[in-house]
mmCIF file of C-alpha atoms in Angstrom:
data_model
loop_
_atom_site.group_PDB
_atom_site.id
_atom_site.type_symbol
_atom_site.label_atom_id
_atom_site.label_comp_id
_atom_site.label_asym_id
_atom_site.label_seq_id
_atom_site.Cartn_x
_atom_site.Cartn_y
_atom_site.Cartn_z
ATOM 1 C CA UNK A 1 0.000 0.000 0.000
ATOM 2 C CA UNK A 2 1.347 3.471 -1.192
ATOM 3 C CA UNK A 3 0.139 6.215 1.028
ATOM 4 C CA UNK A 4 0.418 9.833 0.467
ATOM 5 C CA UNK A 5 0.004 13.493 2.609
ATOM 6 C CA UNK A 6 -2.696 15.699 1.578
ATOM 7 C CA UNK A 7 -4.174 18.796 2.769
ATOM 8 C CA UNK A 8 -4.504 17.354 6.553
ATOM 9 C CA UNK A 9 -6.648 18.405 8.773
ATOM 10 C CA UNK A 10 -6.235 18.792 12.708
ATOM 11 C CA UNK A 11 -3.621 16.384 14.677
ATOM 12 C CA UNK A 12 -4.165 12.532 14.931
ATOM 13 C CA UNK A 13 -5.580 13.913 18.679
ATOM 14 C CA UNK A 14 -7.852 16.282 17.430
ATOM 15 C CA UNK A 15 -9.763 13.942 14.528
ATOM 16 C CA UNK A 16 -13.200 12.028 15.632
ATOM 17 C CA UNK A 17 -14.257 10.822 12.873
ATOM 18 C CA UNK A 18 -12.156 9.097 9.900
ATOM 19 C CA UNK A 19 -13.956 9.042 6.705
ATOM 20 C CA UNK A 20 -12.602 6.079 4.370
ATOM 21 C CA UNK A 21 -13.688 6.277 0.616
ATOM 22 C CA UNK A 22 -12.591 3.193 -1.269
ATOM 23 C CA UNK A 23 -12.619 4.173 -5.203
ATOM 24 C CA UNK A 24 -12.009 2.538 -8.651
ATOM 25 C CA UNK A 25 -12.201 4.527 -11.472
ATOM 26 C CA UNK A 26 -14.606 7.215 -10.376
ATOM 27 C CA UNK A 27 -14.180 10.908 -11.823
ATOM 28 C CA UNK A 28 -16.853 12.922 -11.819
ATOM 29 C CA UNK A 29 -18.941 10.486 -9.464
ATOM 30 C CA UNK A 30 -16.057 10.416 -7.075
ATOM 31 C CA UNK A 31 -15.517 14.444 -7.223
ATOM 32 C CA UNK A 32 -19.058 14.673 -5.962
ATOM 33 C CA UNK A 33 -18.717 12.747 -3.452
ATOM 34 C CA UNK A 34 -15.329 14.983 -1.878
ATOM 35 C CA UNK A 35 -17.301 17.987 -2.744
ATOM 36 C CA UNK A 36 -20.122 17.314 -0.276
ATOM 37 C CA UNK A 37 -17.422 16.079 2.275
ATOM 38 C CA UNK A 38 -16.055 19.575 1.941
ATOM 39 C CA UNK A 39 -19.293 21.371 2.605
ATOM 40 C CA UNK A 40 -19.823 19.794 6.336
ATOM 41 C CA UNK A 41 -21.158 21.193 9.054
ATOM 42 C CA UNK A 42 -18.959 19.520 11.552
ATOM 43 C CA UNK A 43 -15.469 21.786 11.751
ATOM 44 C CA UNK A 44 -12.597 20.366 9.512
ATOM 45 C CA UNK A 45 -10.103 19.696 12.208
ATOM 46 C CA UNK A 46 -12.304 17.674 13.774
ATOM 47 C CA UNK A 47 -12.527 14.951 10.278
ATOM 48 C CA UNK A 48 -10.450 13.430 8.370
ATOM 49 C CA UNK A 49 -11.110 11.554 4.834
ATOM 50 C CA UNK A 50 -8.534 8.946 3.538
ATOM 51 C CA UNK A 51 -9.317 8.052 0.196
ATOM 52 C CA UNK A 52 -7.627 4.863 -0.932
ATOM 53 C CA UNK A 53 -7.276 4.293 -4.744
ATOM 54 C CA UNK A 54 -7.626 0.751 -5.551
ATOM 55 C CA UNK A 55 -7.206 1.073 -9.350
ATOM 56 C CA UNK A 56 -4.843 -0.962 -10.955
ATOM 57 C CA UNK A 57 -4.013 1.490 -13.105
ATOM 58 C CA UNK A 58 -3.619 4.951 -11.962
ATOM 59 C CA UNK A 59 -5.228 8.168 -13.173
ATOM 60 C CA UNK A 60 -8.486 8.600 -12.291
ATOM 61 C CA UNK A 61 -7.949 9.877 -9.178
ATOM 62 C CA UNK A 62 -5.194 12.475 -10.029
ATOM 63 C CA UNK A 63 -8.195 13.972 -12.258
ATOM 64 C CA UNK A 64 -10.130 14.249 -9.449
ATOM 65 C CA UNK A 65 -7.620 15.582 -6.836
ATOM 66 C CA UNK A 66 -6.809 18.656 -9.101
ATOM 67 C CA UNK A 67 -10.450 19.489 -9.260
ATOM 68 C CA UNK A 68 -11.330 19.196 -4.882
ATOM 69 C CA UNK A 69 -11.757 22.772 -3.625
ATOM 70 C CA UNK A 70 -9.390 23.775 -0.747
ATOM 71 C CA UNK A 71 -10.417 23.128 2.413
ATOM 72 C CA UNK A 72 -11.167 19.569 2.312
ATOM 73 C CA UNK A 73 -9.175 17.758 4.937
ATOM 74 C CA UNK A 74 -7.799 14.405 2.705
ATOM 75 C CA UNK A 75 -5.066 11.644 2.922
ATOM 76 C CA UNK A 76 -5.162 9.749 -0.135
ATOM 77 C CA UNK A 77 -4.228 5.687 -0.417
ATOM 78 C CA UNK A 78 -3.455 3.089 -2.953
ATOM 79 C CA UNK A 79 -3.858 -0.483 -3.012
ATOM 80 C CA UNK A 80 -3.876 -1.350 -6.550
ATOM 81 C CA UNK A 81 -6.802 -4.033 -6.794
ATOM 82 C CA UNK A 82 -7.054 -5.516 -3.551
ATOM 83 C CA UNK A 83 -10.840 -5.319 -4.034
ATOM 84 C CA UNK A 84 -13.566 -3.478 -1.961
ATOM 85 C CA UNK A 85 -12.750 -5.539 1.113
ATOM 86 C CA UNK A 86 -8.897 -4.727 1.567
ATOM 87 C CA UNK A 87 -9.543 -0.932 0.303
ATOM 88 C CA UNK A 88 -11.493 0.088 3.205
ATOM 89 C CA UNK A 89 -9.429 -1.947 5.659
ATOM 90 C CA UNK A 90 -6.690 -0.269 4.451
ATOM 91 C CA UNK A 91 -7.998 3.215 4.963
ATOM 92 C CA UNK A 92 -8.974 2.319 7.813
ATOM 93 C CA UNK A 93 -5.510 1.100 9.016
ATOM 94 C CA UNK A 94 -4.226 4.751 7.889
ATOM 95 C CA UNK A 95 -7.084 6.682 9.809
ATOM 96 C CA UNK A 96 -6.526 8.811 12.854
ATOM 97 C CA UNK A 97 -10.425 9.533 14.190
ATOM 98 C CA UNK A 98 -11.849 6.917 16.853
ATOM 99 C CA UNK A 99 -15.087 6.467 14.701
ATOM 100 C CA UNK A 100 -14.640 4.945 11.083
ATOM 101 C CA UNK A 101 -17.157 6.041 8.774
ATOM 102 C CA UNK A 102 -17.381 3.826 5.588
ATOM 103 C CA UNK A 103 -18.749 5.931 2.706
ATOM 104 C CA UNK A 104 -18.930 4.675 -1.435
ATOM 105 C CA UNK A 105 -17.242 6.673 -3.664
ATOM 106 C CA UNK A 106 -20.406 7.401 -5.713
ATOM 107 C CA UNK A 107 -22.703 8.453 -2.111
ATOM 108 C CA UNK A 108 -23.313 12.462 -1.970
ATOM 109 C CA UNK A 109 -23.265 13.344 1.917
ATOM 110 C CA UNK A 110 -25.865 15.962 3.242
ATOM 111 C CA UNK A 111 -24.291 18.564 5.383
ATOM 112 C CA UNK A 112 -24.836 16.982 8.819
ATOM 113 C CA UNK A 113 -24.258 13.591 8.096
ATOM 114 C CA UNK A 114 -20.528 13.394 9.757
ATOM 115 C CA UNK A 115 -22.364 15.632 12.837
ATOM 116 C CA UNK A 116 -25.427 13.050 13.431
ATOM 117 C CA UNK A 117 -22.572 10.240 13.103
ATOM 118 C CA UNK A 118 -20.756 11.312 16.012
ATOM 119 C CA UNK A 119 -23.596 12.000 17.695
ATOM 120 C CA UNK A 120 -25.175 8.673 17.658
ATOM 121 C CA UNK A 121 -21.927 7.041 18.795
ATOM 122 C CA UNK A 122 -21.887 9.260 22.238
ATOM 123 C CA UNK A 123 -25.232 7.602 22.984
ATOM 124 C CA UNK A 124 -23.674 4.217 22.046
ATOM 125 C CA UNK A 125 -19.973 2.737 22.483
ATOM 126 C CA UNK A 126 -20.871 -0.234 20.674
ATOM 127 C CA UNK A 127 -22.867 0.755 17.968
ATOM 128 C CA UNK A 128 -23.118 0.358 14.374
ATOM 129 C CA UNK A 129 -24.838 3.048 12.573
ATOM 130 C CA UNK A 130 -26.247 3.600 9.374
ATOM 131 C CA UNK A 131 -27.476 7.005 7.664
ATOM 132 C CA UNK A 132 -30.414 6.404 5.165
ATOM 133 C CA UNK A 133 -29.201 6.323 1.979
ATOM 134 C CA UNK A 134 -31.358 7.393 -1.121
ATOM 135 C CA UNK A 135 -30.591 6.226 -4.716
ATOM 136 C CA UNK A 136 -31.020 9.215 -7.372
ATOM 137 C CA UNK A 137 -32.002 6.348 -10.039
ATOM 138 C CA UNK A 138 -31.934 9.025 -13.125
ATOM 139 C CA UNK A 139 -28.632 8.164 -12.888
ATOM 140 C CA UNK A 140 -28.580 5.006 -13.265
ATOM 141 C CA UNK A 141 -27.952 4.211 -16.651
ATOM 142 C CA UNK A 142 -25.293 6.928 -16.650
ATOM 143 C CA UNK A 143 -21.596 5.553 -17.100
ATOM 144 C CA UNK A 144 -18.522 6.824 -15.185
ATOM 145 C CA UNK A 145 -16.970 8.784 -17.638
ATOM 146 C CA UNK A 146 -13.405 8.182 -18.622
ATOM 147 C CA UNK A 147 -12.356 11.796 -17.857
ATOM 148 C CA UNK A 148 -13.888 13.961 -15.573
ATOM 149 C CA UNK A 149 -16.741 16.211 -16.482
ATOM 150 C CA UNK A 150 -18.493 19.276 -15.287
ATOM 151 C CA UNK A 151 -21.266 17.564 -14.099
ATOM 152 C CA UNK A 152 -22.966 14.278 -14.088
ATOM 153 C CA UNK A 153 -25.576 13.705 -16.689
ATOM 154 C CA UNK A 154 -28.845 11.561 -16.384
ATOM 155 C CA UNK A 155 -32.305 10.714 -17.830
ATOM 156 C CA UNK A 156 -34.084 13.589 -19.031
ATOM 157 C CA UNK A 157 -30.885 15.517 -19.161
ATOM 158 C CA UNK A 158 -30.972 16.150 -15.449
ATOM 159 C CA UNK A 159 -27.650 16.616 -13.856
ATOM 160 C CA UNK A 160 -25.480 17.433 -10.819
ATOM 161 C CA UNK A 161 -22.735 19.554 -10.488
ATOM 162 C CA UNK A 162 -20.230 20.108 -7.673
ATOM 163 C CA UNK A 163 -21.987 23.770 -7.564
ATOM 164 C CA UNK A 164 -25.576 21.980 -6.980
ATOM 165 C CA UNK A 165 -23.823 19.721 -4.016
ATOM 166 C CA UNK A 166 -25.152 22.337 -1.734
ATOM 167 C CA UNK A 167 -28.226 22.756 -2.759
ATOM 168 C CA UNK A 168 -28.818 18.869 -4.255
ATOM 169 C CA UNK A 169 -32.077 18.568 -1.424
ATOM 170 C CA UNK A 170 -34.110 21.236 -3.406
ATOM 171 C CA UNK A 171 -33.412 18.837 -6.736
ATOM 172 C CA UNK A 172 -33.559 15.494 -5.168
ATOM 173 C CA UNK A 173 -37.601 15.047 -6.584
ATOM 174 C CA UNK A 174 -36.621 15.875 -10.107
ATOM 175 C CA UNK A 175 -33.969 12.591 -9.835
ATOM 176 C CA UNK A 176 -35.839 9.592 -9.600
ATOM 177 C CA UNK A 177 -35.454 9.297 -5.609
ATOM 178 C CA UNK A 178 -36.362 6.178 -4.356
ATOM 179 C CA UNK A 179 -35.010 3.430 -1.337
ATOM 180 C CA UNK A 180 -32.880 0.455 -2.658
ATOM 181 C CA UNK A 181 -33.777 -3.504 -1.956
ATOM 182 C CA UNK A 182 -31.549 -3.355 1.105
ATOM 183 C CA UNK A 183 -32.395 -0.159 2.504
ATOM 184 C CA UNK A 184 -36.027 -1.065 2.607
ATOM 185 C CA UNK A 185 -34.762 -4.522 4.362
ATOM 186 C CA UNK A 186 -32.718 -2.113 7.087
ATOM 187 C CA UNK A 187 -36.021 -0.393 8.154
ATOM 188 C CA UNK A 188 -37.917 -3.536 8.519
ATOM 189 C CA UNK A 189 -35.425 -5.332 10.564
ATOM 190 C CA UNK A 190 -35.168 -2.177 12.986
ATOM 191 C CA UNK A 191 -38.498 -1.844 13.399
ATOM 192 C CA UNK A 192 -40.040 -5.353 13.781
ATOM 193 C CA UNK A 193 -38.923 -7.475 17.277
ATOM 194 C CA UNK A 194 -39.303 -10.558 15.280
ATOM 195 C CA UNK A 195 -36.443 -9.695 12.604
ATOM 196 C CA UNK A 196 -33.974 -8.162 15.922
ATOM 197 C CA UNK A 197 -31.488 -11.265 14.889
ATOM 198 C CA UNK A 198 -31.428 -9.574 11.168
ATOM 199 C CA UNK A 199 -30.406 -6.333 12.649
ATOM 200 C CA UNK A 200 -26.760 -6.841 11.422
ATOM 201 C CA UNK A 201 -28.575 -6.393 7.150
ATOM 202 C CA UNK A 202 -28.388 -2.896 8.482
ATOM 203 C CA UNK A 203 -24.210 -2.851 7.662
ATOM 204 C CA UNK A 204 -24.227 -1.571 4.474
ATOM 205 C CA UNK A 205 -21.469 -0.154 2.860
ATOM 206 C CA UNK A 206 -21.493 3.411 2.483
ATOM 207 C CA UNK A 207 -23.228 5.920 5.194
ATOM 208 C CA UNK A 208 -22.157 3.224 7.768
ATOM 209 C CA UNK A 209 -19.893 3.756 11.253
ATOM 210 C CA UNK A 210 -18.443 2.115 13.967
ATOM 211 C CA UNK A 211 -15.974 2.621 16.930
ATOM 212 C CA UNK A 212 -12.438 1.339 15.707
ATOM 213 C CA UNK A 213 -12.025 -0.834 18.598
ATOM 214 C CA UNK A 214 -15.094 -2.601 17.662
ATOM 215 C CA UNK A 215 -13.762 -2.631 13.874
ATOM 216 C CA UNK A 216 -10.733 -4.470 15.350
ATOM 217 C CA UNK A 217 -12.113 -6.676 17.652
ATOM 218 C CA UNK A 218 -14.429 -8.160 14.777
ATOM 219 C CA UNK A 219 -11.588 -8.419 12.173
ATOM 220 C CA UNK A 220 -12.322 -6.045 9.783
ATOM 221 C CA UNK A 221 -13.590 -6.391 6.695
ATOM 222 C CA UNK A 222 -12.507 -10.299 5.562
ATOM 223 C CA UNK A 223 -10.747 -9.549 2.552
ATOM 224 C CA UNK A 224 -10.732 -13.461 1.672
ATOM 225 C CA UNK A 225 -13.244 -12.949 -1.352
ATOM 226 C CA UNK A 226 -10.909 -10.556 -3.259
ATOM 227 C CA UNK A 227 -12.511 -8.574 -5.752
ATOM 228 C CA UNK A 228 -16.075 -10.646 -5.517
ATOM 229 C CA UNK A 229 -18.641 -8.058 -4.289
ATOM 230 C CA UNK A 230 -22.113 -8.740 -2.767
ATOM 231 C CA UNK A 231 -21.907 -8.675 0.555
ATOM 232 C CA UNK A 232 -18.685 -7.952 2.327
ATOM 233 C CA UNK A 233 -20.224 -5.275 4.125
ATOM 234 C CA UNK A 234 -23.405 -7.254 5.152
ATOM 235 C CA UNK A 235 -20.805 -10.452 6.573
ATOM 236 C CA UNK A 236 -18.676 -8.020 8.917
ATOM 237 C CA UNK A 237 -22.271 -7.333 10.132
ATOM 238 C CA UNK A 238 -22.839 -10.355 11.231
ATOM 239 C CA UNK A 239 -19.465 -10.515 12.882
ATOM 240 C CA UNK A 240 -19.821 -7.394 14.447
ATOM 241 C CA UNK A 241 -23.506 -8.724 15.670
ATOM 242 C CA UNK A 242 -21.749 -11.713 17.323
ATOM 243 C CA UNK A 243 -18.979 -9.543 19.029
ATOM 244 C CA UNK A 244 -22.069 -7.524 20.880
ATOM 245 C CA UNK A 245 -22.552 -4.812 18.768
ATOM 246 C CA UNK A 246 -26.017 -3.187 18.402
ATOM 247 C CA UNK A 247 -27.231 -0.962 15.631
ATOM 248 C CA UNK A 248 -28.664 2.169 14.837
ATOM 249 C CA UNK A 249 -30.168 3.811 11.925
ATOM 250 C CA UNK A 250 -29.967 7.619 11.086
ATOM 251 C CA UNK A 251 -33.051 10.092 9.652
ATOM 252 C CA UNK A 252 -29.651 11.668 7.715
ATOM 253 C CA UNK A 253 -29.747 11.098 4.220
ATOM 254 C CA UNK A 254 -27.031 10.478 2.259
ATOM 255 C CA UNK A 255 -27.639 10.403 -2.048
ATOM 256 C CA UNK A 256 -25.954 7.284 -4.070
ATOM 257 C CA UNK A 257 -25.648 7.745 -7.253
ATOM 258 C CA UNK A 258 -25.751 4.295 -8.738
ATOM 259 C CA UNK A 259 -24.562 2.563 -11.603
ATOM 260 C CA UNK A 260 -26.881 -0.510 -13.040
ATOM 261 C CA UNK A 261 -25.568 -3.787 -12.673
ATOM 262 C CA UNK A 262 -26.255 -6.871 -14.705
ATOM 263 C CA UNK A 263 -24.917 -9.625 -12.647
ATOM 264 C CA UNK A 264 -26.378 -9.460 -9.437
ATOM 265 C CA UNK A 265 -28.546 -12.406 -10.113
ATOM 266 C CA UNK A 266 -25.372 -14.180 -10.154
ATOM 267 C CA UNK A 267 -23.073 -12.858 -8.374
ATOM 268 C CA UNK A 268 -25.365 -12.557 -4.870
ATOM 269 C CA UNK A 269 -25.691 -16.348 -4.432
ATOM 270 C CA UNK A 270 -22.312 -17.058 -5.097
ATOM 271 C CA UNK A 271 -21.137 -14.776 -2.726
ATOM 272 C CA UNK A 272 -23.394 -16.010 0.796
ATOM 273 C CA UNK A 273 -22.163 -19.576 -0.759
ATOM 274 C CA UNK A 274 -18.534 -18.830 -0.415
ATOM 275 C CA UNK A 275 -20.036 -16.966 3.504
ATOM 276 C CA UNK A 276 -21.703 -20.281 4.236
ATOM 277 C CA UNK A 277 -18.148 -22.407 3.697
ATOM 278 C CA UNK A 278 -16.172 -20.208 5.561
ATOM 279 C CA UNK A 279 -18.528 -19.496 8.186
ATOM 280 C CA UNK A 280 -19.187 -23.249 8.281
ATOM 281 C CA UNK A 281 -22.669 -22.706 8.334
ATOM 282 C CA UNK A 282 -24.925 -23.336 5.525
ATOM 283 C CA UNK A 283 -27.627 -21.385 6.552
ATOM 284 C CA UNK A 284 -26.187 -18.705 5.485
ATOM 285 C CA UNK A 285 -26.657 -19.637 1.447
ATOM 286 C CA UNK A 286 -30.027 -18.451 2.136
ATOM 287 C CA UNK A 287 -28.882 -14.549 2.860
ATOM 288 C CA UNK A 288 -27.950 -14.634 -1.395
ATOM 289 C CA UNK A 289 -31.683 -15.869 -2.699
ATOM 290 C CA UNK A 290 -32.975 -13.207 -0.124
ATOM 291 C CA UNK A 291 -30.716 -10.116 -1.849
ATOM 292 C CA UNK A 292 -31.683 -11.374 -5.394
ATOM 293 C CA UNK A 293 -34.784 -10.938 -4.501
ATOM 294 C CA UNK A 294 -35.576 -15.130 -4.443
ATOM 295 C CA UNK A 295 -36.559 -15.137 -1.062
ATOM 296 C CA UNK A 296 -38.992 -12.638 1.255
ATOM 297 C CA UNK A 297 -37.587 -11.287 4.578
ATOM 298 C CA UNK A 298 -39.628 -14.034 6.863
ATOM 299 C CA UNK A 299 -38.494 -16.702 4.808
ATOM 300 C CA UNK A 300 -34.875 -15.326 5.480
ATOM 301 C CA UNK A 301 -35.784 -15.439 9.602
ATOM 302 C CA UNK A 302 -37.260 -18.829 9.123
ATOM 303 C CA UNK A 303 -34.400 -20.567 7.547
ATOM 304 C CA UNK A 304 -31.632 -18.775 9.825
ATOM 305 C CA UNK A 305 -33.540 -19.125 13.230
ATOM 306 C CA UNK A 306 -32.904 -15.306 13.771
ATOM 307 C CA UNK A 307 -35.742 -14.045 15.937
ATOM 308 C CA UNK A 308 -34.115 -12.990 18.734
ATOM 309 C CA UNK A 309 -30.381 -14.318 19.002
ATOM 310 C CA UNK A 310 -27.732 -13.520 16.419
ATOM 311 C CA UNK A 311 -26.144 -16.267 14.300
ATOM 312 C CA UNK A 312 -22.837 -17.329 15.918
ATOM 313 C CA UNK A 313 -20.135 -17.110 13.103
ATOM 314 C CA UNK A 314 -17.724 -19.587 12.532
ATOM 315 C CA UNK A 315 -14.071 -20.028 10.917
ATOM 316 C CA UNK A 316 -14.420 -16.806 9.324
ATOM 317 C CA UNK A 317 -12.120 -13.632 10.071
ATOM 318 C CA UNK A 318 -11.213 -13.984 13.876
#
């Protein structure tokens, strides 16, 4: 991992909260993203964000840095195609604040999402908490440019623009706002007793904190599954469930921006089988169905017993 010094904020002492922004060949995506990071509410020397580059291939990310405004209080990373998994364990290696906040590089933060973070963790030492995240699907369809643009294009020629970051709430209706499979899934689990063993589907990858000690103690991210997504996040959930940890969820939005994806049929159930072997527990096959949509939510508590009591992981990270 090459790691490199810029624009830092206050002293390792003086950080709270470490944002870590795993990206892959994000431009103008990605320079959304800083841009709302840099328009916080919460006071720069009090944040950090480490981005950590896991390109193969350099050069995206350059584009990007020469475009952040000043101000924005950023360590940048690179891991070269480690995957998802060892990106964000990486960043979170480098950061400096007690809290790790896990946010996509393609996830536009409101102003007072790193402020309701930190706030929910001084209620909480052993939380895990997630902001609500709303997909802006009139992007969907919209590829990452190769080069970095002025702004981000959609259906209906709608767009966003690192000057419209600020403002993006006042727009949000005219981009196809809606909750995502898995967000839906957090809410239920939160709010019905009978789904309290499901709580840890609420560890989703962006807009989602936790104490570093409580990072450590559960492993970190288990980087065993390389660059396979579908669930990395969801599986240090569980761990983190089985290591005592309860969860939250926040009213703070934060806006994804996401990119369609044809393989999820696939790729889900392969994933939670590859869980289920090193976990040693087959129930866990089930959790992939469920994503892809093959399964309803009771079905899921049915076939993993999880009405009140978490599912004790097995050989998986330590």
């Amino acid at each position: 991992m090459r790691a490199t010094s810029a624009r830092p904020g206050g002293g390792p002492g003086d950080i709270e909260v470490s944002v870590v922004v795993p990206t892959r060949d994000r431009t103008t995506r990605l320079l959304l993203t800083l841009t709302a990071l840099g328009r916080q509410t919460l006071d720069p020397g009090r944040f950090e964000v480490v981005l950590v580059d896991d390109a193969p291939r350099p050069g995206a990310v350059a584009q990007v840095l020469a475009a952040v405004p000043e101000g924005l209080p950023l360590r940048v990373a690179a891991t070269g195609g480690r995957g998802a998994a060892g990106a964000r364990n990486a960043g979170a290696a480098l950061a400096r604040g007690e809290v790790l906040l896990f946010l996509d590089d393609d996830t536009v933060a409101t102003p007072g999402l790193l402020q309701a973070h930190l706030a929910a963790h001084r209620e909480a030492d052993a939380a895990v908490v997630h902001g609500t995240i709303t997909d802006l699907s009139a992007f969907a369809l919209t590829p990452e440019p190769p080069r970095l643009q002025e702004a981000l294009t959609g259906a209906r020629g709608r767009s966003i623009r690192p000057g419209t970051v600020a403002g993006l709430a006042d727009l949000v209706h005219l981009l196809g706002p809606r909750r995502s499979f898995i967000e839906r899934t957090a809410a239920k689990v939160m709010r019905t007793p009978g789904y309290a063993g499901l709580r840890w589907l609420t560890c989703i990858g962006t807009s989602t904190s936790v104490r570093r000690a409580l990072f450590d103690r559960a492993g970190g991210f288990d980087e065993a599954y390389g660059e396979l997504w579908g669930g990395e996040d969801l599986e240090l959930g569980l761990r983190l469930a089985a290591r005592g940890a309860s969860f939250e969820l926040l009213d703070t939005a934060a806006y994804h921006l996401p990119t369609a994806r044809r393989d999820t049929a696939d790729v889900l159930p392969r994933f939670w089988r590859l869980v289920a072997d090193r976990h040693g527990d087959p129930r866990l096959a089930d959790v992939g169905p469920f994503l892809a949509g093959r399964l309803s939510l009771d079905e899921l508590a049915g076939r993993l017993g999880a009405g009140a009591a978490v599912l004790e992981p097995g050989r998986a990270v330590p």
